[in-house]
Coordinates of N, CA and C in Angstrom, one line a residue:
X235 N -28.0 27.8 2.1 CA -28.3 26.4 2.2 C -27.7 25.8 3.4
X236 N -28.5 25.1 4.2 CA -28.0 24.5 5.5 C -26.8 23.6 5.3
X237 N -26.8 22.8 4.3 CA -25.6 21.8 4.1 C -24.3 22.6 3.9
X238 N -24.4 23.7 3.2 CA -23.2 24.5 2.9 C -22.6 25.1 4.2
X239 N -23.5 25.4 5.1 CA -23.1 26.0 6.4 C -22.3 25.0 7.2
X240 N -22.5 23.8 7.1 CA -21.9 22.8 7.9 C -20.5 22.3 7.4
X241 N -20.2 22.7 6.2 CA -18.9 22.4 5.6 C -17.8 23.4 6.0
X242 N -16.6 22.9 6.3 CA -15.5 23.7 6.7 C -15.2 24.7 5.6
X243 N -14.7 25.9 6.0 CA -14.5 27.0 5.1 C -13.5 26.7 4.0
X244 N -12.4 25.9 4.3 CA -11.4 25.6 3.3 C -12.0 24.8 2.2
X245 N -13.0 24.0 2.4 CA -13.7 23.2 1.4 C -14.8 24.0 0.7
X246 N -15.5 24.8 1.5 CA -16.6 25.6 1.0 C -16.2 26.5 -0.1
X247 N -15.0 27.1 -0.1 CA -14.6 28.0 -1.1 C -14.4 27.3 -2.5
X248 N -14.1 26.0 -2.4 CA -13.9 25.3 -3.7 C -15.2 24.8 -4.3
X249 N -16.3 24.9 -3.6 CA -17.6 24.4 -4.1 C -18.4 25.5 -4.6
X250 N -19.0 25.3 -5.8 CA -19.9 26.4 -6.4 C -21.2 26.4 -5.6
X251 N -21.8 27.6 -5.6 CA -23.1 27.7 -4.9 C -24.2 27.0 -5.7
X252 N -25.0 26.2 -5.0 CA -26.1 25.5 -5.7 C -27.4 25.7 -4.9
X253 N -28.5 25.4 -5.5 CA -29.8 25.5 -4.8 C -30.3 24.1 -4.4
X254 N -29.7 23.1 -5.0 CA -30.2 21.7 -4.8 C -29.2 20.9 -4.0
X255 N -29.7 20.2 -3.0 CA -28.8 19.3 -2.2 C -28.2 18.2 -3.0
X256 N -28.9 17.7 -4.0 CA -28.3 16.7 -4.9 C -27.1 17.2 -5.7
X257 N -27.3 18.4 -6.2 CA -26.1 19.1 -6.9 C -25.0 19.3 -6.0
X258 N -25.3 19.8 -4.8 CA -24.2 20.1 -3.8 C -23.4 18.8 -3.5
X259 N -24.2 17.7 -3.2 CA -23.5 16.4 -2.9 C -22.7 15.9 -4.1
X260 N -23.2 16.2 -5.3 CA -22.4 15.8 -6.5 C -21.1 16.5 -6.5
X261 N -21.1 17.8 -6.3 CA -19.8 18.6 -6.2 C -18.9 18.1 -5.1
X262 N -19.5 17.8 -4.0 CA -18.7 17.3 -2.8 C -18.0 16.0 -3.2
X263 N -18.8 15.1 -3.9 CA -18.3 13.8 -4.3 C -17.1 14.0 -5.3
X264 N -17.3 14.9 -6.3 CA -16.2 15.1 -7.2 C -14.9 15.6 -6.6
X265 N -15.1 16.5 -5.6 CA -13.9 17.1 -4.9 C -13.3 16.0 -4.1
X266 N -14.1 15.1 -3.5 CA -13.5 14.0 -2.7 C -12.7 13.0 -3.6
X267 N -13.2 12.8 -4.8 CA -12.4 11.9 -5.7 C -11.1 12.5 -6.1
X268 N -11.1 13.8 -6.3 CA -9.9 14.6 -6.7 C -8.9 14.5 -5.5
X269 N -9.4 14.6 -4.3 CA -8.5 14.6 -3.1 C -8.0 13.2 -2.9
X270 N -8.8 12.1 -3.2 CA -8.3 10.8 -3.1 C -7.2 10.5 -4.1
X271 N -7.3 11.0 -5.3 CA -6.3 10.8 -6.3 C -5.0 11.5 -5.9
X272 N -5.1 12.7 -5.4 CA -3.9 13.4 -4.9 C -3.3 12.7 -3.7
X273 N -4.1 12.2 -2.8 CA -3.6 11.4 -1.7 C -2.9 10.2 -2.1
X274 N -3.5 9.5 -3.1 CA -2.9 8.2 -3.5 C -1.5 8.5 -4.2
X275 N -1.4 9.6 -5.0 CA -0.1 9.9 -5.6 C 0.9 10.2 -4.5
X276 N 0.5 11.0 -3.5 CA 1.5 11.3 -2.5 C 1.9 10.1 -1.7
X277 N 1.0 9.2 -1.4 CA 1.3 8.0 -0.6 C 2.2 7.0 -1.4
X278 N 1.9 6.9 -2.7 CA 2.7 6.0 -3.6 C 4.1 6.5 -3.7
X279 N 4.2 7.8 -3.9 CA 5.5 8.5 -4.0 C 6.3 8.2 -2.7
X280 N 5.6 8.4 -1.5 CA 6.3 8.2 -0.3 C 6.7 6.7 -0.1
X281 N 5.9 5.8 -0.5 CA 6.2 4.4 -0.3 C 7.4 4.0 -1.2
X282 N 7.5 4.5 -2.4 CA 8.5 4.1 -3.3 C 9.9 4.8 -3.0
X283 N 9.8 6.0 -2.3 CA 11.1 6.7 -2.1 C 11.6 6.7 -0.7
X284 N 10.8 6.3 0.3 CA 11.2 6.3 1.7 C 12.4 5.4 1.9
X285 N 13.3 5.9 2.7 CA 14.6 5.1 3.0 C 14.7 5.0 4.5
X286 N 15.2 3.9 4.9 CA 15.6 3.7 6.4 C 16.9 4.4 6.6
X287 N 16.9 5.3 7.6 CA 18.1 6.1 7.8 C 18.7 5.8 9.2
X288 N 18.1 4.9 9.9 CA 18.7 4.5 11.2 C 18.3 5.5 12.4
X289 N 17.5 6.5 12.1 CA 17.1 7.4 13.1 C 16.0 6.9 14.0
X290 N 15.4 5.8 13.6 CA 14.4 5.1 14.5 C 14.6 3.6 14.3
X291 N 13.9 2.8 14.9 CA 14.1 1.3 14.9 C 13.6 0.8 13.5
X292 N 14.1 -0.4 13.2 CA 13.7 -1.1 12.0 C 12.2 -1.4 12.0
X293 N 11.7 -1.8 13.2 CA 10.3 -2.1 13.4 C 9.4 -0.9 13.1
X294 N 9.8 0.3 13.6 CA 9.0 1.5 13.3 C 9.0 1.8 11.8
X295 N 10.1 1.6 11.2 CA 10.2 1.8 9.7 C 9.3 0.9 8.9
X296 N 9.3 -0.4 9.3 CA 8.5 -1.3 8.6 C 7.0 -1.1 8.9
X297 N 6.7 -0.7 10.1 CA 5.3 -0.4 10.5 C 4.8 0.8 9.7
X298 N 5.7 1.9 9.5 CA 5.3 3.0 8.8 C 5.0 2.7 7.3
X299 N 5.8 1.9 6.7 CA 5.6 1.5 5.3 C 4.3 0.6 5.2
X300 N 4.1 -0.2 6.2 CA 2.8 -1.0 6.2 C 1.6 -0.1 6.3
X301 N 1.7 0.9 7.1 CA 0.6 1.8 7.3 C 0.3 2.6 6.0
X302 N 1.4 3.0 5.3 CA 1.2 3.7 4.0 C 0.5 2.8 3.0
X303 N 0.9 1.5 3.0 CA 0.2 0.5 2.1 C -1.2 0.3 2.5
X304 N -1.5 0.3 3.8 CA -2.9 0.2 4.2 C -3.7 1.5 3.8
X305 N -3.1 2.6 3.9 CA -3.8 3.9 3.5 C -4.1 3.9 2.0
X306 N -3.1 3.3 1.3 CA -3.3 3.2 -0.2 C -4.5 2.3 -0.5
X307 N -4.6 1.2 0.2 CA -5.7 0.3 0.0 C -7.0 1.0 0.3
X308 N -7.0 1.8 1.3 CA -8.3 2.5 1.7 C -8.8 3.5 0.6
X309 N -7.8 4.0 -0.3 CA -8.3 4.8 -1.4 C -8.3 4.1 -2.7
X310 N -8.3 2.7 -2.6 CA -8.5 1.9 -3.8 C -7.3 1.5 -4.5
X311 N -6.1 1.6 -3.9 CA -4.9 1.2 -4.6 C -4.2 0.1 -3.7
X312 N -4.6 -1.1 -3.8 CA -4.0 -2.2 -3.0 C -2.6 -2.5 -3.4
X313 N -1.7 -2.6 -2.5 CA -0.3 -3.0 -2.8 C -0.1 -4.4 -2.4
X314 N 0.3 -5.2 -3.4 CA 0.5 -6.6 -3.2 C 1.5 -6.8 -2.1
X315 N 1.4 -7.9 -1.3 CA 2.3 -8.1 -0.2 C 3.7 -8.3 -0.7
X316 N 3.9 -9.0 -1.8 CA 5.2 -9.2 -2.3 C 5.9 -7.9 -2.7
X317 N 5.1 -7.0 -3.3 CA 5.7 -5.7 -3.7 C 6.0 -4.9 -2.4
X318 N 5.2 -5.0 -1.4 CA 5.5 -4.3 -0.2 C 6.8 -4.8 0.5
X319 N 6.9 -6.1 0.5 CA 8.2 -6.6 1.0 C 9.4 -6.1 0.2
X320 N 9.2 -6.1 -1.1 CA 10.3 -5.6 -1.9 C 10.6 -4.2 -1.7
X321 N 9.6 -3.3 -1.6 CA 9.7 -1.9 -1.3 C 10.5 -1.8 0.1
X322 N 10.1 -2.6 1.1 CA 10.8 -2.5 2.4 C 12.2 -2.8 2.2
X323 N 12.5 -3.9 1.6 CA 13.9 -4.4 1.4 C 14.7 -3.3 0.6
X324 N 14.1 -2.7 -0.4 CA 14.8 -1.7 -1.2 C 15.1 -0.4 -0.4
X325 N 14.3 -0.2 0.7 CA 14.4 1.0 1.4 C 15.6 0.9 2.5
X326 N 16.1 -0.3 2.6 CA 17.1 -0.5 3.7 C 18.5 0.0 3.2
X327 N 19.3 0.3 4.2 CA 20.7 0.8 3.9 C 21.5 -0.4 3.3
X328 N 22.6 -0.1 2.6 CA 23.4 -1.2 2.0 C 24.0 -2.1 3.0
X329 N 24.1 -1.7 4.2 CA 24.7 -2.6 5.3 C 23.7 -3.8 5.5
X330 N 22.5 -3.7 5.1 CA 21.5 -4.8 5.3 C 21.5 -5.7 4.0
X331 N 22.4 -5.6 3.2 CA 22.5 -6.4 2.0 C 22.4 -7.9 2.2
X332 N 23.2 -8.4 3.2 CA 23.1 -9.8 3.5 C 21.7 -10.3 3.9
X333 N 21.0 -9.4 4.6 CA 19.6 -9.7 5.0 C 18.7 -9.8 3.7
X334 N 18.9 -8.9 2.8 CA 18.1 -8.9 1.6 C 18.4 -10.2 0.8
X335 N 19.7 -10.6 0.7 CA 20.1 -11.8 0.0 C 19.5 -13.0 0.6
X336 N 19.5 -13.0 2.0 CA 19.0 -14.2 2.7 C 17.5 -14.3 2.5
X337 N 16.8 -13.2 2.4 CA 15.3 -13.2 2.2 C 15.1 -13.7 0.8
X338 N 15.8 -13.3 -0.2 CA 15.6 -13.7 -1.6 C 15.9 -15.2 -1.8
X339 N 16.9 -15.7 -1.1 CA 17.2 -17.1 -1.1 C 16.1 -18.0 -0.5
X340 N 15.6 -17.5 0.6 CA 14.5 -18.2 1.3 C 13.2 -18.2 0.4
X341 N 13.0 -17.1 -0.2 CA 11.8 -16.9 -1.1 C 11.8 -17.9 -2.3
X342 N 13.0 -18.1 -2.8 CA 13.2 -18.9 -4.0 C 13.0 -20.4 -3.7
X343 N 13.2 -20.8 -2.4 CA 13.1 -22.2 -2.0 C 11.7 -22.7 -2.0

């Protein structure tokens, strides 16, 4: 089948052989959903456990976490902006405690 020839070998081995294009596309769709679930688990785990270690700038750290949240949104798991801010604050070192308190006070006003 021509469609099968155009799929990369790493994916092709996971798909059963079919005679119908409709069946083939159904299997591809199922595999895609499985991959999306796996990706969303990985991204969510990364977002909740990532820590700022000072090896790069604070800006780069925040941008990375924002990018992870954007990728989660693209696979159907939108992260609320308030949760994202809280994840970012929780990822900071303890020396940024005054910054966290200042943010919380401003938010409460």
